[in-house]
């Protein structure tokens, strides 16, 4: 009884205290008040810096004054005494944001890990630690695995982009990695990255990210040369097989259990002639020397545009001949804020080679209207999506889901022993109504004739 009276008096005092009330209003007006760096690690990101069977890299952030970077790692055991058998690994620290002294970025690379093994790790300065996080290395052999593919997350990441990343993870927590096809953030600023990390939270420390830059990872200040993201290389680590040091983390390949994943930095292409020759020569060599049965190229700009008013002929003419020459199986893109899937609309086949299949998708809430060239066999507008891809020696199975968790697209590419593909759209797709509503903000991109064609095509 006395206790209840005491609690009641405390509640009355708090509600009458203008200072308390003011603070709570102040807090609620600043949704980022708790996003400042501290002495403890946050923004933990796992990536693959080399052989996926034996290496992982982890990056994180603290207050700028913390310059020690340490990680501990051990094969997972069920008992809680993880530090007992953990190996300690020292890392490096560089400013979280180039040119700023607010936050320190840290990185540790784990090497010589055992293939197909579950590990637990934590990061810190040797005294102040993160929680223990877990991941599994890939197998050293070719064989079945899965990954999640996301188009642009880019805008309103905390409010609406977050649900796509979280829904995808909740749906497929066993996927081996997340692949992002560029424009992860609309601008590479602290404000956008805090939203991005808020969206992914601890998921980013458990499931590695495999990324390629989009045009929004670049900045073009007025009358100044274009600059690359001030955060990208601090956060992510890719295998060191780029055409030059400048393109580290931007153009690279990752061989994952029988698939060569190639990140091709499309926005960097065409900046100058010399660099274009360098990266195209590198791509040719990377495709020519691919020992894997499968090839997936992921690049921000679509080879065939998906959104109205876009048609990147220059990019297509540069890259498509190589994709066809080597029969790249799948090309994953973003940029167009719509969904499209199809082979080249000209129907051109290169004898003895597989036709590349092109997919464009979008994860975040920025929405465009569909292109009236209608080249693709499956499309969507005004829809946030995520994709789940399973690959084995014999087949690649691709499923696209809306952010509501509903299947939207589903196909299988089967590969024979001699490497030739057959494509099969799952019969269930025909029964799924295509989502083709034009976002209001995109209506101005259509002429009256185009709107008429659009209505005819989709009976809208
Ligand atoms: Fe873009």
CSV table of C-alpha atoms and ligand atoms in Angstrom, one decimal:
chain,number,residue,atom,x,y,z
A,1,UNK,CA,0.0,0.0,0.0
A,2,UNK,CA,2.8,2.4,1.1
A,3,UNK,CA,4.7,1.5,-2.1
A,4,UNK,CA,1.7,2.3,-4.3
A,5,UNK,CA,1.3,5.7,-2.6
A,6,UNK,CA,5.0,6.4,-3.1
A,7,UNK,CA,4.8,5.6,-6.8
A,8,UNK,CA,1.7,7.7,-7.3
A,9,UNK,CA,3.5,10.7,-5.7
A,10,UNK,CA,6.5,10.2,-8.0
A,11,UNK,CA,4.2,10.1,-11.0
A,12,UNK,CA,2.5,13.4,-9.9
A,13,UNK,CA,5.8,15.1,-9.3
A,14,UNK,CA,7.2,14.1,-12.7
A,15,UNK,CA,4.0,15.2,-14.6
A,16,UNK,CA,4.1,18.6,-12.8
A,17,UNK,CA,7.8,19.2,-13.5
A,18,UNK,CA,8.1,21.5,-16.6
A,19,UNK,CA,11.8,20.5,-17.0
A,20,UNK,CA,10.9,16.8,-17.5
A,21,UNK,CA,8.1,17.7,-19.9
A,22,UNK,CA,10.4,20.0,-21.9
A,23,UNK,CA,13.0,17.3,-22.2
A,24,UNK,CA,10.6,14.7,-23.5
A,25,UNK,CA,9.3,17.2,-26.1
A,26,UNK,CA,12.8,18.0,-27.1
A,27,UNK,CA,13.6,14.3,-27.5
A,28,UNK,CA,10.6,13.6,-29.6
A,29,UNK,CA,11.4,16.5,-31.9
A,30,UNK,CA,14.8,15.0,-32.8
A,31,UNK,CA,14.4,11.5,-34.0
A,32,UNK,CA,18.2,11.2,-34.3
A,33,UNK,CA,19.1,12.3,-30.8
A,34,UNK,CA,20.4,8.8,-30.0
A,35,UNK,CA,22.5,8.3,-33.2
A,36,UNK,CA,25.7,10.0,-32.0
A,37,UNK,CA,28.8,7.8,-31.8
A,38,UNK,CA,29.7,6.6,-28.3
A,39,UNK,CA,32.7,4.8,-26.8
A,40,UNK,CA,31.0,1.5,-27.8
A,41,UNK,CA,30.9,0.0,-31.3
A,42,UNK,CA,27.9,0.5,-33.5
A,43,UNK,CA,27.1,0.3,-37.2
A,44,UNK,CA,28.7,-3.1,-37.5
A,45,UNK,CA,28.9,-4.3,-41.2
A,46,UNK,CA,30.1,-7.6,-42.4
A,47,UNK,CA,31.5,-8.1,-45.9
A,48,UNK,CA,33.6,-10.6,-47.9
A,49,UNK,CA,37.1,-9.3,-48.6
A,50,UNK,CA,38.4,-12.4,-50.4
A,51,UNK,CA,37.7,-16.1,-50.5
A,52,UNK,CA,34.2,-16.5,-49.1
A,53,UNK,CA,35.1,-19.9,-47.5
A,54,UNK,CA,37.9,-18.5,-45.4
A,55,UNK,CA,37.6,-14.7,-45.0
A,56,UNK,CA,35.2,-12.0,-43.6
A,57,UNK,CA,35.8,-8.3,-42.9
A,58,UNK,CA,33.9,-6.3,-40.3
A,59,UNK,CA,33.7,-2.6,-39.9
A,60,UNK,CA,32.2,-0.5,-37.1
A,61,UNK,CA,32.0,3.1,-35.7
A,62,UNK,CA,32.9,4.7,-32.4
A,63,UNK,CA,33.7,8.1,-31.0
A,64,UNK,CA,36.6,9.7,-32.8
A,65,UNK,CA,38.8,9.4,-29.7
A,66,UNK,CA,38.8,5.6,-29.9
A,67,UNK,CA,41.7,4.5,-32.1
A,68,UNK,CA,42.1,0.9,-30.9
A,69,UNK,CA,40.4,-1.6,-33.3
A,70,UNK,CA,40.2,-5.2,-32.0
A,71,UNK,CA,38.0,-8.1,-32.8
A,72,UNK,CA,37.6,-11.5,-31.1
A,73,UNK,CA,36.4,-14.6,-33.0
A,74,UNK,CA,35.8,-18.2,-32.2
A,75,UNK,CA,33.8,-21.1,-33.8
A,76,UNK,CA,30.3,-21.0,-32.3
A,77,UNK,CA,29.6,-23.0,-29.2
A,78,UNK,CA,26.4,-23.2,-27.4
A,79,UNK,CA,27.8,-22.3,-24.0
A,80,UNK,CA,28.2,-18.6,-23.3
A,81,UNK,CA,32.0,-18.5,-22.4
A,82,UNK,CA,32.9,-17.4,-26.0
A,83,UNK,CA,36.0,-15.3,-25.1
A,84,UNK,CA,37.7,-18.3,-23.5
A,85,UNK,CA,38.8,-19.8,-26.8
A,86,UNK,CA,38.5,-16.7,-29.0
A,87,UNK,CA,41.4,-15.4,-31.1
A,88,UNK,CA,42.0,-11.7,-30.9
A,89,UNK,CA,42.7,-9.9,-34.1
A,90,UNK,CA,44.0,-6.3,-34.4
A,91,UNK,CA,42.6,-4.0,-37.1
A,92,UNK,CA,42.9,-0.5,-38.4
A,93,UNK,CA,41.1,2.8,-37.7
A,94,UNK,CA,40.4,5.7,-40.1
A,95,UNK,CA,37.8,8.5,-39.8
A,96,UNK,CA,34.3,7.2,-40.3
A,97,UNK,CA,33.7,10.1,-42.6
A,98,UNK,CA,36.7,11.3,-44.6
A,99,UNK,CA,37.7,14.8,-43.5
A,100,UNK,CA,35.6,14.7,-40.2
A,101,UNK,CA,36.7,14.2,-36.6
A,102,UNK,CA,33.4,13.2,-35.2
A,103,UNK,CA,33.4,9.5,-35.5
A,104,UNK,CA,36.1,6.9,-35.9
A,105,UNK,CA,35.7,4.0,-38.3
A,106,UNK,CA,37.3,0.6,-37.6
A,107,UNK,CA,38.0,-2.5,-39.6
A,108,UNK,CA,39.2,-6.0,-38.9
A,109,UNK,CA,39.8,-8.7,-41.6
A,110,UNK,CA,39.4,-12.3,-40.5
A,111,UNK,CA,41.5,-14.7,-42.6
A,112,UNK,CA,42.2,-18.4,-42.5
A,113,UNK,CA,38.7,-19.2,-41.3
A,114,UNK,CA,37.4,-22.8,-41.7
A,115,UNK,CA,35.0,-23.3,-44.6
A,116,UNK,CA,31.3,-24.0,-43.9
A,117,UNK,CA,31.8,-23.1,-40.2
A,118,UNK,CA,29.7,-20.9,-38.0
A,119,UNK,CA,31.7,-18.3,-36.1
A,120,UNK,CA,30.9,-15.9,-33.3
A,121,UNK,CA,32.7,-12.5,-33.1
A,122,UNK,CA,32.7,-9.2,-31.3
A,123,UNK,CA,34.4,-5.9,-31.9
A,124,UNK,CA,35.7,-3.1,-29.7
A,125,UNK,CA,38.8,-1.4,-28.3
A,126,UNK,CA,39.9,-4.3,-26.1
A,127,UNK,CA,37.8,-3.0,-23.1
A,128,UNK,CA,34.5,-1.9,-24.5
A,129,UNK,CA,32.9,-4.6,-26.7
A,130,UNK,CA,29.9,-5.0,-29.0
A,131,UNK,CA,27.6,-8.0,-28.5
A,132,UNK,CA,28.7,-11.3,-30.0
A,133,UNK,CA,27.4,-11.7,-33.5
A,134,UNK,CA,27.4,-14.9,-35.6
A,135,UNK,CA,28.0,-15.8,-39.3
A,136,UNK,CA,28.8,-18.8,-41.3
A,137,UNK,CA,31.6,-19.1,-43.9
A,138,UNK,CA,30.8,-20.5,-47.3
A,139,UNK,CA,31.7,-24.0,-48.4
A,140,UNK,CA,35.0,-24.4,-50.2
A,141,UNK,CA,33.2,-26.6,-52.8
A,142,UNK,CA,30.8,-25.5,-55.5
A,143,UNK,CA,27.2,-26.3,-54.4
A,144,UNK,CA,23.8,-24.9,-53.4
A,145,UNK,CA,23.6,-21.5,-51.7
A,146,UNK,CA,21.2,-18.6,-51.7
A,147,UNK,CA,21.3,-14.8,-51.6
A,148,UNK,CA,19.0,-11.8,-51.4
A,149,UNK,CA,19.1,-9.1,-54.1
A,150,UNK,CA,17.9,-5.5,-53.5
A,151,UNK,CA,17.5,-2.6,-55.9
A,152,UNK,CA,17.9,1.0,-54.7
A,153,UNK,CA,17.0,1.6,-51.0
A,154,UNK,CA,18.1,5.2,-51.3
A,155,UNK,CA,15.3,7.5,-49.9
A,156,UNK,CA,13.2,7.6,-46.8
A,157,UNK,CA,15.3,4.7,-45.6
A,158,UNK,CA,14.3,4.7,-42.0
A,159,UNK,CA,10.6,5.3,-42.7
A,160,UNK,CA,10.1,2.9,-45.6
A,161,UNK,CA,13.3,1.4,-47.0
A,162,UNK,CA,13.8,-0.4,-43.7
A,163,UNK,CA,10.8,-2.7,-44.0
A,164,UNK,CA,12.1,-4.2,-47.2
A,165,UNK,CA,15.5,-5.2,-45.7
A,166,UNK,CA,13.8,-6.5,-42.5
A,167,UNK,CA,11.0,-8.4,-44.4
A,168,UNK,CA,13.6,-10.0,-46.6
A,169,UNK,CA,15.7,-11.1,-43.7
A,170,UNK,CA,12.7,-12.3,-41.7
A,171,UNK,CA,11.6,-14.3,-44.7
A,172,UNK,CA,15.0,-15.8,-45.5
A,173,UNK,CA,17.2,-15.6,-42.5
A,174,UNK,CA,19.4,-18.4,-43.8
A,175,UNK,CA,20.4,-16.6,-47.0
A,176,UNK,CA,24.2,-16.5,-47.4
A,177,UNK,CA,24.5,-12.8,-48.2
A,178,UNK,CA,22.7,-9.6,-49.3
A,179,UNK,CA,23.5,-8.1,-52.7
A,180,UNK,CA,22.8,-4.4,-53.2
A,181,UNK,CA,22.7,-3.1,-56.8
A,182,UNK,CA,23.7,0.5,-56.0
A,183,UNK,CA,22.1,3.7,-54.6
A,184,UNK,CA,22.1,2.3,-51.1
A,185,UNK,CA,21.8,6.0,-50.0
A,186,UNK,CA,20.6,9.1,-51.8
A,187,UNK,CA,23.7,11.0,-50.7
A,188,UNK,CA,26.8,9.6,-48.9
A,189,UNK,CA,26.2,11.8,-45.8
A,190,UNK,CA,26.0,11.0,-42.1
A,191,UNK,CA,22.3,11.6,-42.3
A,192,UNK,CA,21.6,9.0,-44.9
A,193,UNK,CA,24.0,6.3,-43.5
A,194,UNK,CA,22.5,6.6,-40.1
A,195,UNK,CA,19.1,5.7,-41.6
A,196,UNK,CA,20.7,2.9,-43.6
A,197,UNK,CA,22.3,1.4,-40.5
A,198,UNK,CA,19.0,1.9,-38.5
A,199,UNK,CA,17.2,-0.1,-41.2
A,200,UNK,CA,19.6,-3.0,-41.2
A,201,UNK,CA,20.7,-2.9,-37.5
A,202,UNK,CA,22.3,-6.1,-36.3
A,203,UNK,CA,21.3,-7.9,-39.6
A,204,UNK,CA,24.3,-6.2,-41.2
A,205,UNK,CA,26.6,-7.8,-38.7
A,206,UNK,CA,25.3,-11.3,-39.2
A,207,UNK,CA,24.7,-11.6,-43.0
A,208,UNK,CA,27.5,-10.2,-45.2
A,209,UNK,CA,26.7,-7.4,-47.8
A,210,UNK,CA,28.0,-7.6,-51.4
A,211,UNK,CA,27.6,-4.1,-53.0
A,212,UNK,CA,28.2,-2.2,-56.2
A,213,UNK,CA,28.0,1.7,-56.3
A,214,UNK,CA,25.2,3.7,-57.9
A,215,UNK,CA,25.3,7.2,-59.2
A,216,UNK,CA,24.2,8.4,-55.7
A,217,UNK,CA,27.3,7.0,-54.2
A,218,UNK,CA,29.0,9.8,-56.1
A,219,UNK,CA,28.8,13.5,-55.4
A,220,UNK,CA,29.2,16.3,-58.0
A,221,UNK,CA,29.7,19.6,-56.3
A,222,UNK,CA,29.1,22.6,-58.6
A,223,UNK,CA,32.1,23.4,-60.8
A,224,UNK,CA,34.2,20.7,-59.1
A,225,UNK,CA,35.2,17.2,-60.2
A,226,UNK,CA,32.9,14.3,-59.2
A,227,UNK,CA,33.9,12.6,-55.9
A,228,UNK,CA,33.2,9.1,-54.6
A,229,UNK,CA,31.5,8.3,-51.3
A,230,UNK,CA,33.4,9.3,-48.2
A,231,UNK,CA,32.1,6.3,-46.4
A,232,UNK,CA,32.1,3.4,-48.9
A,233,UNK,CA,35.6,2.0,-48.4
A,234,UNK,CA,35.4,2.5,-44.7
A,235,UNK,CA,32.3,0.4,-44.5
A,236,UNK,CA,32.7,-2.3,-47.1
A,237,UNK,CA,35.6,-4.6,-48.2
A,238,UNK,CA,35.6,-6.5,-51.4
A,239,UNK,CA,38.1,-9.0,-52.9
A,240,UNK,CA,41.2,-7.1,-54.1
A,241,UNK,CA,41.0,-8.0,-57.8
A,242,UNK,CA,39.9,-4.6,-59.2
A,243,UNK,CA,41.4,-3.1,-62.4
A,244,UNK,CA,43.3,-0.5,-60.3
A,245,UNK,CA,43.5,0.7,-56.7
A,246,UNK,CA,41.1,3.5,-57.5
A,247,UNK,CA,38.4,1.0,-58.4
A,248,UNK,CA,38.8,-1.1,-55.3
A,249,UNK,CA,35.4,-2.0,-53.9
A,250,UNK,CA,33.8,-0.7,-57.1
A,251,UNK,CA,34.8,-3.1,-59.9
A,252,UNK,CA,35.6,-6.5,-58.5
A,253,UNK,CA,34.6,-10.1,-58.6
A,254,UNK,CA,33.6,-12.6,-56.0
A,255,UNK,CA,33.7,-16.4,-56.7
A,256,UNK,CA,31.0,-17.9,-54.5
A,257,UNK,CA,30.5,-21.7,-54.6
A,258,UNK,CA,30.4,-22.0,-58.4
A,259,UNK,CA,29.2,-18.5,-59.3
A,260,UNK,CA,31.3,-15.6,-60.4
A,261,UNK,CA,29.6,-12.4,-59.1
A,262,UNK,CA,31.0,-9.3,-60.9
A,263,UNK,CA,30.4,-5.8,-59.6
A,264,UNK,CA,30.6,-3.4,-62.4
A,265,UNK,CA,30.6,0.3,-61.4
A,266,UNK,CA,28.4,1.7,-64.1
A,267,UNK,CA,28.3,5.3,-63.0
A,268,UNK,CA,32.2,5.5,-63.2
A,269,UNK,CA,32.1,4.4,-66.8
A,270,UNK,CA,32.6,7.2,-69.4
A,271,UNK,CA,34.2,9.6,-66.9
A,272,UNK,CA,37.3,9.6,-69.0
A,273,UNK,CA,38.4,7.5,-72.0
A,274,UNK,CA,41.5,6.0,-70.4
A,275,UNK,CA,39.5,4.7,-67.4
A,276,UNK,CA,36.8,3.3,-69.6
A,277,UNK,CA,39.3,1.3,-71.5
A,278,UNK,CA,40.8,0.1,-68.3
A,279,UNK,CA,37.6,-1.2,-66.8
A,280,UNK,CA,36.2,-2.7,-70.0
A,281,UNK,CA,39.5,-4.5,-70.6
A,282,UNK,CA,39.3,-5.8,-67.0
A,283,UNK,CA,35.7,-6.9,-67.5
A,284,UNK,CA,36.6,-8.8,-70.7
A,285,UNK,CA,39.5,-10.6,-68.9
A,286,UNK,CA,37.3,-11.3,-65.8
A,287,UNK,CA,34.7,-12.9,-68.0
A,288,UNK,CA,37.2,-14.7,-70.2
A,289,UNK,CA,39.0,-16.3,-67.2
A,290,UNK,CA,35.9,-17.2,-65.3
A,291,UNK,CA,36.3,-20.9,-64.1
A,292,UNK,CA,32.8,-21.0,-62.7
A,293,UNK,CA,29.7,-22.5,-64.4
A,294,UNK,CA,27.6,-19.5,-63.6
A,295,UNK,CA,28.1,-15.7,-64.0
A,296,UNK,CA,26.0,-13.0,-62.4
A,297,UNK,CA,26.9,-9.4,-63.1
A,298,UNK,CA,25.5,-6.7,-60.8
A,299,UNK,CA,25.6,-3.1,-61.9
A,300,UNK,CA,23.6,-0.1,-61.0
A,301,UNK,CA,22.5,1.1,-64.5
A,302,UNK,CA,20.1,-1.2,-66.3
A,303,UNK,CA,21.3,-2.4,-69.8
A,304,UNK,CA,17.6,-2.1,-70.9
A,305,UNK,CA,15.8,0.7,-69.1
A,306,UNK,CA,12.7,-0.1,-67.1
A,307,UNK,CA,11.4,3.4,-66.3
A,308,UNK,CA,9.7,5.9,-68.6
A,309,UNK,CA,11.9,8.5,-70.3
A,310,UNK,CA,15.1,6.4,-69.8
A,311,UNK,CA,17.1,4.6,-72.4
A,312,UNK,CA,20.8,4.4,-71.7
A,313,UNK,CA,22.0,3.5,-75.2
A,314,UNK,CA,25.6,4.4,-74.5
A,315,UNK,CA,25.9,2.1,-71.5
A,316,UNK,CA,24.1,-0.7,-73.4
A,317,UNK,CA,26.4,-0.4,-76.4
A,318,UNK,CA,29.5,-0.5,-74.2
A,319,UNK,CA,28.7,-3.4,-72.0
A,320,UNK,CA,26.2,-5.6,-73.8
A,321,UNK,CA,28.6,-7.0,-76.4
A,322,UNK,CA,30.7,-8.5,-73.6
A,323,UNK,CA,27.7,-9.9,-71.7
A,324,UNK,CA,26.6,-11.7,-74.9
A,325,UNK,CA,30.1,-12.7,-76.0
A,326,UNK,CA,30.5,-14.7,-72.7
A,327,UNK,CA,26.9,-15.6,-72.2
A,328,UNK,CA,26.5,-14.0,-68.8
A,329,UNK,CA,23.6,-15.8,-67.1
A,330,UNK,CA,22.0,-13.0,-65.1
A,331,UNK,CA,22.4,-9.2,-64.9
A,332,UNK,CA,21.0,-7.5,-61.8
A,333,UNK,CA,20.5,-3.8,-61.8
A,334,UNK,CA,18.7,-0.9,-60.0
A,335,UNK,CA,18.4,2.8,-60.8
A,336,UNK,CA,15.0,2.8,-62.5
A,337,UNK,CA,12.7,2.5,-59.4
A,338,UNK,CA,10.5,-0.1,-61.1
A,339,UNK,CA,10.8,-3.9,-61.7
A,340,UNK,CA,11.5,-5.5,-65.0
A,341,UNK,CA,12.7,-9.0,-66.1
A,342,UNK,CA,13.4,-10.2,-69.6
A,343,UNK,CA,15.9,-11.2,-72.3
A,344,UNK,CA,17.1,-8.7,-74.9
A,345,UNK,CA,14.1,-7.3,-76.7
A,346,UNK,CA,15.7,-7.7,-80.1
A,347,UNK,CA,15.6,-11.5,-79.6
A,348,UNK,CA,19.2,-11.8,-80.7
A,349,UNK,CA,21.0,-15.0,-79.8
A,350,UNK,CA,24.7,-15.6,-80.0
A,351,UNK,CA,25.3,-19.1,-81.3
A,352,UNK,CA,26.5,-21.4,-78.6
A,353,UNK,CA,26.1,-18.8,-75.9
A,354,UNK,CA,23.5,-18.2,-73.3
A,355,UNK,CA,21.3,-15.1,-73.6
A,356,UNK,CA,21.8,-12.8,-70.6
A,357,UNK,CA,18.7,-12.4,-68.6
A,358,UNK,CA,18.2,-8.8,-67.3
A,359,UNK,CA,16.5,-7.9,-64.0
A,360,UNK,CA,15.9,-4.4,-62.6
A,361,UNK,CA,14.4,-4.0,-59.2
A,362,UNK,CA,13.7,-1.5,-56.4
A,363,UNK,CA,13.7,-1.9,-52.6
A,364,UNK,CA,13.0,1.6,-51.3
A,365,UNK,CA,10.0,3.9,-51.7
A,366,UNK,CA,11.1,6.1,-54.6
A,367,UNK,CA,8.9,5.2,-57.5
A,368,UNK,CA,8.9,5.8,-61.3
A,369,UNK,CA,6.6,4.8,-64.1
A,370,UNK,CA,7.2,1.8,-66.5
A,371,UNK,CA,8.8,2.4,-69.8
A,372,UNK,CA,6.4,2.2,-72.8
A,373,UNK,CA,8.9,0.2,-74.8
A,374,UNK,CA,7.5,-2.7,-72.9
A,375,UNK,CA,10.6,-4.9,-73.5
A,376,UNK,CA,10.3,-7.0,-70.4
A,377,UNK,CA,8.3,-10.1,-69.8
A,378,UNK,CA,7.4,-9.3,-66.2
A,379,UNK,CA,7.2,-5.8,-64.7
A,380,UNK,CA,6.0,-3.8,-61.8
A,381,UNK,CA,5.6,-0.2,-60.8
A,382,UNK,CA,4.7,1.4,-57.5
A,383,UNK,CA,6.0,-1.6,-55.6
A,384,UNK,CA,8.8,-2.2,-53.2
A,385,UNK,CA,10.5,-5.6,-53.7
A,386,UNK,CA,13.2,-8.0,-52.6
A,387,UNK,CA,14.5,-11.0,-54.4
A,388,UNK,CA,15.6,-14.5,-53.2
A,389,UNK,CA,17.9,-16.4,-55.5
A,390,UNK,CA,19.0,-20.0,-55.0
A,391,UNK,CA,21.9,-21.4,-57.1
A,392,UNK,CA,23.1,-25.0,-57.5
A,393,UNK,CA,25.3,-26.6,-60.1
A,394,UNK,CA,22.2,-27.4,-62.3
A,395,UNK,CA,19.9,-24.5,-61.7
A,396,UNK,CA,19.3,-20.9,-60.7
A,397,UNK,CA,16.0,-20.2,-59.1
A,398,UNK,CA,14.8,-16.6,-58.8
A,399,UNK,CA,11.9,-15.4,-56.7
A,400,UNK,CA,10.8,-11.8,-56.4
A,401,UNK,CA,8.5,-10.8,-53.5
A,402,UNK,CA,6.7,-7.6,-52.8
A,403,UNK,CA,7.5,-6.0,-49.5
A,404,UNK,CA,4.2,-7.5,-48.3
A,405,UNK,CA,5.9,-10.9,-48.6
A,406,UNK,CA,3.8,-11.9,-51.6
A,407,UNK,CA,5.4,-13.8,-54.5
A,408,UNK,CA,5.5,-11.6,-57.6
A,409,UNK,CA,7.9,-13.3,-60.0
A,410,UNK,CA,9.4,-16.7,-60.2
A,411,UNK,CA,11.6,-18.4,-62.8
A,412,UNK,CA,14.2,-21.1,-63.1
A,413,UNK,CA,17.3,-21.2,-65.4
A,414,UNK,CA,18.5,-24.8,-65.8
A,415,UNK,CA,22.1,-25.5,-67.0
A,416,UNK,CA,23.1,-28.6,-68.8
A,417,UNK,CA,26.5,-30.3,-68.3
A,418,UNK,CA,27.8,-28.5,-71.4
A,419,UNK,CA,26.7,-25.1,-69.9
A,420,UNK,CA,23.7,-24.3,-72.0
A,421,UNK,CA,20.7,-22.8,-70.3
A,422,UNK,CA,16.9,-23.3,-70.5
A,423,UNK,CA,14.6,-20.7,-69.0
A,424,UNK,CA,11.3,-21.6,-67.5
A,425,UNK,CA,8.9,-19.1,-65.9
A,426,UNK,CA,7.0,-20.7,-63.1
A,427,UNK,CA,3.3,-21.3,-64.2
A,428,UNK,CA,2.1,-19.6,-61.0
A,429,UNK,CA,3.4,-16.2,-62.3
A,430,UNK,CA,0.7,-16.0,-65.0
A,431,UNK,CA,-2.0,-15.9,-62.3
A,432,UNK,CA,-0.3,-13.0,-60.4
A,433,UNK,CA,-1.8,-9.7,-61.5
A,434,UNK,CA,0.9,-7.3,-62.8
A,435,UNK,CA,1.2,-4.1,-60.8
A,436,UNK,CA,1.3,-1.3,-63.4
A,437,UNK,CA,-0.1,1.8,-61.8
A,438,UNK,CA,1.7,4.9,-62.8
A,439,UNK,CA,2.9,6.9,-59.8
A,440,UNK,CA,1.3,10.3,-59.8
A,441,UNK,CA,4.6,12.0,-59.8
A,442,UNK,CA,5.7,10.1,-63.0
A,443,UNK,CA,2.6,11.0,-65.1
A,444,UNK,CA,4.3,14.1,-66.6
A,445,UNK,CA,6.8,11.7,-68.2
A,446,UNK,CA,4.2,10.3,-70.6
A,447,UNK,CA,2.8,12.0,-73.7
A,448,UNK,CA,-0.8,11.5,-74.5
A,449,UNK,CA,0.1,8.9,-77.1
A,450,UNK,CA,2.2,7.0,-74.6
A,451,UNK,CA,-0.5,7.1,-72.0
A,452,UNK,CA,-2.9,5.6,-74.6
A,453,UNK,CA,-0.4,2.8,-75.5
A,454,UNK,CA,0.0,2.2,-71.8
A,455,UNK,CA,-3.7,1.9,-71.3
A,456,UNK,CA,-4.0,-0.5,-74.2
A,457,UNK,CA,-1.1,-2.7,-73.0
A,458,UNK,CA,-2.4,-3.0,-69.5
A,459,UNK,CA,-6.0,-2.4,-70.1
A,460,UNK,CA,-5.9,0.6,-67.7
B,1,LIG,FE1,20.5,5.6,-59.5
